[in-house]
Amino acid sequence: MWILIFAALLMFVLGFAVHKLGWHFLISGYNTMNEADKAHVDIKPVARLIGIMCYGIGFIFLIVGLIDWFGLVVPIEPLFIVLILFIVVILWRAQKYDGNIFDDTGRLRPGGKKKLIPIVLVSVLLLTVVPGILIWFSQPTEVTLTDTALVIEGSYGQTVPYDEIVDVILTNVPDVERRTNGAATSSQLTGHFRTTYKEDVLLFINRDTTAAIRIDWSGKPIYLNLETNEATEQLYEEVITR
């Protein structure tokens, strides 16, 4: 939480420094150009765009930090999708003010495509890696029953030995008060949460399923379910026979 809030404040300061104070040496790419190349860059609109980008990033970080602070159980992937698209659009808009890449008519100069390679790579990474992480957190729970343990796969995964299980019950998805260290997407709740009964638990919950299995064992209580109530009930029957 505090890291996100600090990062938000840092982005606001950087945006102000570039946009209002004219600290153009902070602009990546521009600060490594020779003087001849810098002379072909219309730096004022570039600085304005970079400042706006920093403000936008800071604003999103601040929202996510506040969501974490208050423990709100709301999906955050829309915020990150907006953030990614915002950054990519700003970066590409800034390129048109680089006279080393485009001429006065907006056409690519000879060798301009080569100079666009870094921005293409950054855009591809932003548009693939971050959504990939969000998709990973949104995957349904996978549970494997081995001879000795119940294994929950994926992020925050756990291995629960049968001989450490105290009780297993089929119940409903608990009401959650706040997220303490977990991921809340539109389809999944994964990780550490606190229920409305002030109990700290581990959740591996599909939001579209009402049934859940509660496992009390030597570790933190676990609630998990599968993609349907029927599949969850079948898993429960298999677990209690172990």
mmCIF file of C-alpha atoms in Angstrom:
data_model
loop_
_atom_site.group_PDB
_atom_site.id
_atom_site.type_symbol
_atom_site.label_atom_id
_atom_site.label_comp_id
_atom_site.label_asym_id
_atom_site.label_seq_id
_atom_site.Cartn_x
_atom_site.Cartn_y
_atom_site.Cartn_z
ATOM 1 C CA MET A 1 0.000 0.000 0.000
ATOM 2 C CA TRP A 2 2.604 2.534 1.103
ATOM 3 C CA ILE A 3 4.820 1.619 -1.839
ATOM 4 C CA LEU A 4 1.981 2.438 -4.244
ATOM 5 C CA ILE A 5 1.209 5.732 -2.513
ATOM 6 C CA PHE A 6 4.904 6.676 -2.517
ATOM 7 C CA ALA A 7 5.133 5.723 -6.208
ATOM 8 C CA ALA A 8 2.072 7.891 -6.921
ATOM 9 C CA LEU A 9 3.628 10.901 -5.186
ATOM 10 C CA LEU A 10 6.899 10.298 -7.027
ATOM 11 C CA MET A 11 5.085 10.260 -10.378
ATOM 12 C CA PHE A 12 3.314 13.532 -9.528
ATOM 13 C CA VAL A 13 6.672 15.136 -8.662
ATOM 14 C CA LEU A 14 8.340 13.825 -11.834
ATOM 15 C CA GLY A 15 5.420 15.005 -13.954
ATOM 16 C CA PHE A 16 5.588 18.486 -12.447
ATOM 17 C CA ALA A 17 9.379 18.618 -12.844
ATOM 18 C CA VAL A 18 9.237 17.709 -16.537
ATOM 19 C CA HIS A 19 6.076 19.617 -17.430
ATOM 20 C CA LYS A 20 6.416 22.816 -15.393
ATOM 21 C CA LEU A 21 10.056 23.092 -14.321
ATOM 22 C CA GLY A 22 11.521 22.123 -17.679
ATOM 23 C CA TRP A 23 13.661 19.291 -16.346
ATOM 24 C CA HIS A 24 13.853 17.711 -19.773
ATOM 25 C CA PHE A 25 16.929 15.707 -18.810
ATOM 26 C CA LEU A 26 14.515 13.350 -17.043
ATOM 27 C CA ILE A 27 12.918 12.313 -20.346
ATOM 28 C CA SER A 28 14.281 8.918 -21.339
ATOM 29 C CA GLY A 29 15.655 8.913 -24.873
ATOM 30 C CA TYR A 30 15.859 12.684 -25.107
ATOM 31 C CA ASN A 31 18.510 12.847 -22.387
ATOM 32 C CA THR A 32 20.842 10.588 -24.397
ATOM 33 C CA MET A 33 20.510 12.469 -27.706
ATOM 34 C CA ASN A 34 23.335 14.590 -29.026
ATOM 35 C CA GLU A 35 22.723 18.311 -29.391
ATOM 36 C CA ALA A 36 22.053 18.042 -33.136
ATOM 37 C CA ASP A 37 19.266 15.498 -32.616
ATOM 38 C CA LYS A 38 17.811 17.468 -29.691
ATOM 39 C CA ALA A 39 17.499 20.486 -31.973
ATOM 40 C CA HIS A 40 15.046 18.513 -34.134
ATOM 41 C CA VAL A 41 12.740 17.696 -31.202
ATOM 42 C CA ASP A 42 9.843 20.007 -30.313
ATOM 43 C CA ILE A 43 10.471 19.470 -26.633
ATOM 44 C CA LYS A 44 7.692 21.583 -25.089
ATOM 45 C CA PRO A 45 4.750 19.443 -26.300
ATOM 46 C CA VAL A 46 6.786 16.317 -25.563
ATOM 47 C CA ALA A 47 7.383 17.500 -21.990
ATOM 48 C CA ARG A 48 3.692 18.303 -21.648
ATOM 49 C CA LEU A 49 2.709 14.792 -22.787
ATOM 50 C CA ILE A 50 5.265 13.132 -20.507
ATOM 51 C CA GLY A 51 4.000 15.243 -17.621
ATOM 52 C CA ILE A 52 0.407 14.208 -18.332
ATOM 53 C CA MET A 53 1.520 10.572 -18.510
ATOM 54 C CA CYS A 54 3.224 10.846 -15.108
ATOM 55 C CA TYR A 55 0.137 12.489 -13.593
ATOM 56 C CA GLY A 56 -2.060 9.728 -15.011
ATOM 57 C CA ILE A 57 0.202 6.949 -13.738
ATOM 58 C CA GLY A 58 0.342 8.602 -10.322
ATOM 59 C CA PHE A 59 -3.441 8.919 -10.212
ATOM 60 C CA ILE A 60 -3.952 5.222 -11.011
ATOM 61 C CA PHE A 61 -1.312 4.191 -8.454
ATOM 62 C CA LEU A 62 -3.031 6.363 -5.856
ATOM 63 C CA ILE A 63 -6.421 4.761 -6.550
ATOM 64 C CA VAL A 64 -4.966 1.238 -6.310
ATOM 65 C CA GLY A 65 -3.120 2.203 -3.124
ATOM 66 C CA LEU A 66 -6.320 3.527 -1.552
ATOM 67 C CA ILE A 67 -8.196 0.380 -2.590
ATOM 68 C CA ASP A 68 -5.509 -1.635 -0.814
ATOM 69 C CA TRP A 69 -5.518 0.699 2.206
ATOM 70 C CA PHE A 70 -9.242 0.354 2.756
ATOM 71 C CA GLY A 71 -9.148 -3.351 1.841
ATOM 72 C CA LEU A 72 -11.855 -2.919 -0.773
ATOM 73 C CA VAL A 73 -12.708 -6.110 -2.642
ATOM 74 C CA VAL A 74 -13.075 -4.603 -6.099
ATOM 75 C CA PRO A 75 -11.554 -5.713 -9.419
ATOM 76 C CA ILE A 76 -8.435 -3.737 -10.248
ATOM 77 C CA GLU A 77 -7.747 -5.095 -13.732
ATOM 78 C CA PRO A 78 -9.833 -2.355 -15.453
ATOM 79 C CA LEU A 79 -7.545 0.237 -13.861
ATOM 80 C CA PHE A 80 -4.421 -1.489 -15.154
ATOM 81 C CA ILE A 81 -5.920 -1.908 -18.629
ATOM 82 C CA VAL A 82 -6.722 1.819 -18.730
ATOM 83 C CA LEU A 83 -3.206 2.577 -17.467
ATOM 84 C CA ILE A 84 -1.535 0.455 -20.153
ATOM 85 C CA LEU A 85 -3.582 1.948 -22.987
ATOM 86 C CA PHE A 86 -2.991 5.453 -21.612
ATOM 87 C CA ILE A 87 0.800 4.976 -21.526
ATOM 88 C CA VAL A 88 0.961 3.459 -25.014
ATOM 89 C CA VAL A 89 -1.161 6.242 -26.545
ATOM 90 C CA ILE A 90 0.915 8.978 -24.868
ATOM 91 C CA LEU A 91 4.215 7.427 -25.947
ATOM 92 C CA TRP A 92 3.105 7.156 -29.564
ATOM 93 C CA ARG A 93 1.681 10.689 -29.616
ATOM 94 C CA ALA A 94 4.995 12.017 -28.358
ATOM 95 C CA GLN A 95 6.842 10.519 -31.327
ATOM 96 C CA LYS A 96 5.278 12.918 -33.823
ATOM 97 C CA TYR A 97 7.211 15.774 -32.222
ATOM 98 C CA ASP A 98 10.531 14.050 -32.919
ATOM 99 C CA GLY A 99 11.851 15.580 -36.120
ATOM 100 C CA ASN A 100 14.495 12.882 -36.282
ATOM 101 C CA ILE A 101 11.741 10.360 -37.029
ATOM 102 C CA PHE A 102 9.059 12.359 -38.873
ATOM 103 C CA ASP A 103 9.409 15.295 -41.250
ATOM 104 C CA ASP A 104 7.239 18.420 -41.216
ATOM 105 C CA THR A 105 4.520 16.662 -43.242
ATOM 106 C CA GLY A 106 4.298 13.771 -40.776
ATOM 107 C CA ARG A 107 6.062 11.278 -43.025
ATOM 108 C CA LEU A 108 8.752 8.943 -41.779
ATOM 109 C CA ARG A 109 12.278 10.083 -42.481
ATOM 110 C CA PRO A 110 14.821 7.589 -43.850
ATOM 111 C CA GLY A 111 15.852 5.427 -40.922
ATOM 112 C CA GLY A 112 12.790 6.518 -38.947
ATOM 113 C CA LYS A 113 11.418 2.988 -38.663
ATOM 114 C CA LYS A 114 14.603 1.843 -36.958
ATOM 115 C CA LYS A 115 14.270 4.600 -34.367
ATOM 116 C CA LEU A 116 10.720 3.476 -33.611
ATOM 117 C CA ILE A 117 11.851 -0.036 -32.650
ATOM 118 C CA PRO A 118 12.271 0.773 -28.908
ATOM 119 C CA ILE A 119 8.768 2.253 -28.645
ATOM 120 C CA VAL A 120 7.349 -0.754 -30.507
ATOM 121 C CA LEU A 121 9.056 -3.145 -28.082
ATOM 122 C CA VAL A 122 7.828 -1.212 -25.035
ATOM 123 C CA SER A 123 4.287 -1.175 -26.430
ATOM 124 C CA VAL A 124 4.328 -4.913 -27.127
ATOM 125 C CA LEU A 125 5.584 -5.652 -23.610
ATOM 126 C CA LEU A 126 2.947 -3.448 -21.997
ATOM 127 C CA LEU A 127 0.151 -4.901 -24.106
ATOM 128 C CA THR A 128 1.131 -8.532 -23.511
ATOM 129 C CA VAL A 129 2.980 -9.039 -20.208
ATOM 130 C CA VAL A 130 0.704 -7.034 -17.896
ATOM 131 C CA PRO A 131 -2.569 -8.426 -19.340
ATOM 132 C CA GLY A 132 -0.968 -11.868 -19.125
ATOM 133 C CA ILE A 133 -0.422 -11.408 -15.385
ATOM 134 C CA LEU A 134 -4.027 -10.261 -14.943
ATOM 135 C CA ILE A 135 -5.280 -13.273 -16.899
ATOM 136 C CA TRP A 136 -3.145 -15.551 -14.703
ATOM 137 C CA PHE A 137 -4.778 -14.191 -11.546
ATOM 138 C CA SER A 138 -8.208 -14.655 -13.166
ATOM 139 C CA GLN A 139 -7.734 -18.362 -13.858
ATOM 140 C CA PRO A 140 -10.106 -20.747 -12.039
ATOM 141 C CA THR A 141 -8.753 -22.710 -9.099
ATOM 142 C CA GLU A 142 -7.027 -25.988 -9.936
ATOM 143 C CA VAL A 143 -6.972 -28.646 -7.227
ATOM 144 C CA THR A 144 -5.089 -31.939 -7.317
ATOM 145 C CA LEU A 145 -5.645 -34.746 -4.801
ATOM 146 C CA THR A 146 -2.485 -36.795 -4.362
ATOM 147 C CA ASP A 147 -1.989 -39.805 -2.106
ATOM 148 C CA THR A 148 -0.817 -37.605 0.755
ATOM 149 C CA ALA A 149 -2.105 -34.077 0.220
ATOM 150 C CA LEU A 150 -4.560 -31.687 -1.365
ATOM 151 C CA VAL A 151 -2.614 -29.414 -3.706
ATOM 152 C CA ILE A 152 -3.968 -26.014 -4.760
ATOM 153 C CA GLU A 153 -2.156 -24.838 -7.878
ATOM 154 C CA GLY A 154 -1.273 -21.344 -9.028
ATOM 155 C CA SER A 155 -0.747 -18.040 -7.272
ATOM 156 C CA TYR A 156 -0.834 -18.297 -3.461
ATOM 157 C CA GLY A 157 -1.021 -22.070 -3.958
ATOM 158 C CA GLN A 158 -0.923 -24.390 -0.960
ATOM 159 C CA THR A 159 -0.123 -28.015 -0.260
ATOM 160 C CA VAL A 160 -2.404 -29.312 2.505
ATOM 161 C CA PRO A 161 -1.344 -32.731 3.887
ATOM 162 C CA TYR A 162 -4.355 -34.872 4.775
ATOM 163 C CA ASP A 163 -2.928 -35.640 8.220
ATOM 164 C CA GLU A 164 -2.902 -31.903 9.048
ATOM 165 C CA ILE A 165 -6.568 -31.371 8.181
ATOM 166 C CA VAL A 166 -8.769 -30.819 11.234
ATOM 167 C CA ASP A 167 -12.125 -30.347 9.511
ATOM 168 C CA VAL A 168 -13.667 -30.030 6.054
ATOM 169 C CA ILE A 169 -17.151 -28.624 5.480
ATOM 170 C CA LEU A 170 -19.252 -27.714 2.472
ATOM 171 C CA THR A 171 -20.541 -24.187 2.971
ATOM 172 C CA ASN A 172 -21.112 -20.931 1.108
ATOM 173 C CA VAL A 173 -18.609 -18.350 -0.063
ATOM 174 C CA PRO A 174 -17.845 -16.161 2.984
ATOM 175 C CA ASP A 175 -18.631 -12.465 3.088
ATOM 176 C CA VAL A 176 -15.364 -10.592 2.760
ATOM 177 C CA GLU A 177 -14.600 -7.404 4.653
ATOM 178 C CA ARG A 178 -11.218 -6.598 3.169
ATOM 179 C CA ARG A 179 -8.291 -7.870 1.148
ATOM 180 C CA THR A 180 -5.125 -8.127 3.237
ATOM 181 C CA ASN A 181 -2.714 -9.579 0.680
ATOM 182 C CA GLY A 182 -4.420 -11.022 -2.343
ATOM 183 C CA ALA A 183 -5.801 -10.434 -5.804
ATOM 184 C CA ALA A 184 -9.403 -9.487 -6.519
ATOM 185 C CA THR A 185 -10.378 -9.726 -10.178
ATOM 186 C CA SER A 186 -13.805 -9.697 -11.769
ATOM 187 C CA SER A 187 -13.937 -13.511 -11.669
ATOM 188 C CA GLN A 188 -11.642 -14.619 -8.832
ATOM 189 C CA LEU A 189 -10.664 -13.891 -5.242
ATOM 190 C CA THR A 190 -7.207 -15.302 -4.603
ATOM 191 C CA GLY A 191 -4.962 -14.907 -1.582
ATOM 192 C CA HIS A 192 -5.280 -13.489 1.913
ATOM 193 C CA PHE A 193 -8.562 -11.846 2.964
ATOM 194 C CA ARG A 194 -10.467 -10.972 6.133
ATOM 195 C CA THR A 195 -14.091 -11.996 6.473
ATOM 196 C CA THR A 196 -16.876 -9.953 8.024
ATOM 197 C CA TYR A 197 -16.374 -12.133 11.124
ATOM 198 C CA LYS A 198 -12.827 -10.692 11.432
ATOM 199 C CA GLU A 199 -11.274 -14.034 10.510
ATOM 200 C CA ASP A 200 -8.146 -14.064 8.352
ATOM 201 C CA VAL A 201 -8.474 -16.712 5.654
ATOM 202 C CA LEU A 202 -6.998 -17.879 2.368
ATOM 203 C CA LEU A 203 -9.423 -17.686 -0.536
ATOM 204 C CA PHE A 204 -9.387 -19.511 -3.854
ATOM 205 C CA ILE A 205 -12.866 -18.469 -4.890
ATOM 206 C CA ASN A 206 -14.715 -18.264 -8.186
ATOM 207 C CA ARG A 207 -17.121 -15.343 -7.774
ATOM 208 C CA ASP A 208 -19.773 -16.991 -9.966
ATOM 209 C CA THR A 209 -20.036 -20.021 -7.661
ATOM 210 C CA THR A 210 -21.945 -19.802 -4.375
ATOM 211 C CA ALA A 211 -20.780 -23.066 -2.797
ATOM 212 C CA ALA A 212 -17.359 -23.336 -1.174
ATOM 213 C CA ILE A 213 -15.264 -25.849 0.732
ATOM 214 C CA ARG A 214 -13.783 -24.714 4.032
ATOM 215 C CA ILE A 215 -10.649 -26.504 5.193
ATOM 216 C CA ASP A 216 -9.394 -26.087 8.746
ATOM 217 C CA TRP A 217 -5.861 -27.337 9.112
ATOM 218 C CA SER A 218 -2.516 -26.436 10.699
ATOM 219 C CA GLY A 219 -2.295 -23.331 8.540
ATOM 220 C CA LYS A 220 -4.678 -20.458 7.861
ATOM 221 C CA PRO A 221 -8.277 -21.577 7.131
ATOM 222 C CA ILE A 222 -8.905 -22.074 3.414
ATOM 223 C CA TYR A 223 -12.030 -21.484 1.358
ATOM 224 C CA LEU A 224 -11.991 -22.827 -2.175
ATOM 225 C CA ASN A 225 -14.397 -23.710 -4.934
ATOM 226 C CA LEU A 226 -14.458 -24.645 -8.594
ATOM 227 C CA GLU A 227 -16.277 -23.220 -11.608
ATOM 228 C CA THR A 228 -19.676 -24.672 -10.659
ATOM 229 C CA ASN A 229 -21.510 -25.677 -7.502
ATOM 230 C CA GLU A 230 -21.728 -29.245 -8.793
ATOM 231 C CA ALA A 231 -17.967 -29.487 -9.354
ATOM 232 C CA THR A 232 -17.346 -27.985 -5.907
ATOM 233 C CA GLU A 233 -19.662 -30.521 -4.255
ATOM 234 C CA GLN A 234 -17.979 -33.381 -6.120
ATOM 235 C CA LEU A 235 -14.557 -32.182 -4.959
ATOM 236 C CA TYR A 236 -15.855 -32.022 -1.389
ATOM 237 C CA GLU A 237 -17.023 -35.646 -1.565
ATOM 238 C CA GLU A 238 -13.602 -36.698 -2.837
ATOM 239 C CA VAL A 239 -11.759 -34.785 -0.106
ATOM 240 C CA ILE A 240 -13.745 -36.215 2.815
ATOM 241 C CA THR A 241 -13.017 -39.765 1.677
ATOM 242 C CA ARG A 242 -9.267 -39.236 1.947
#
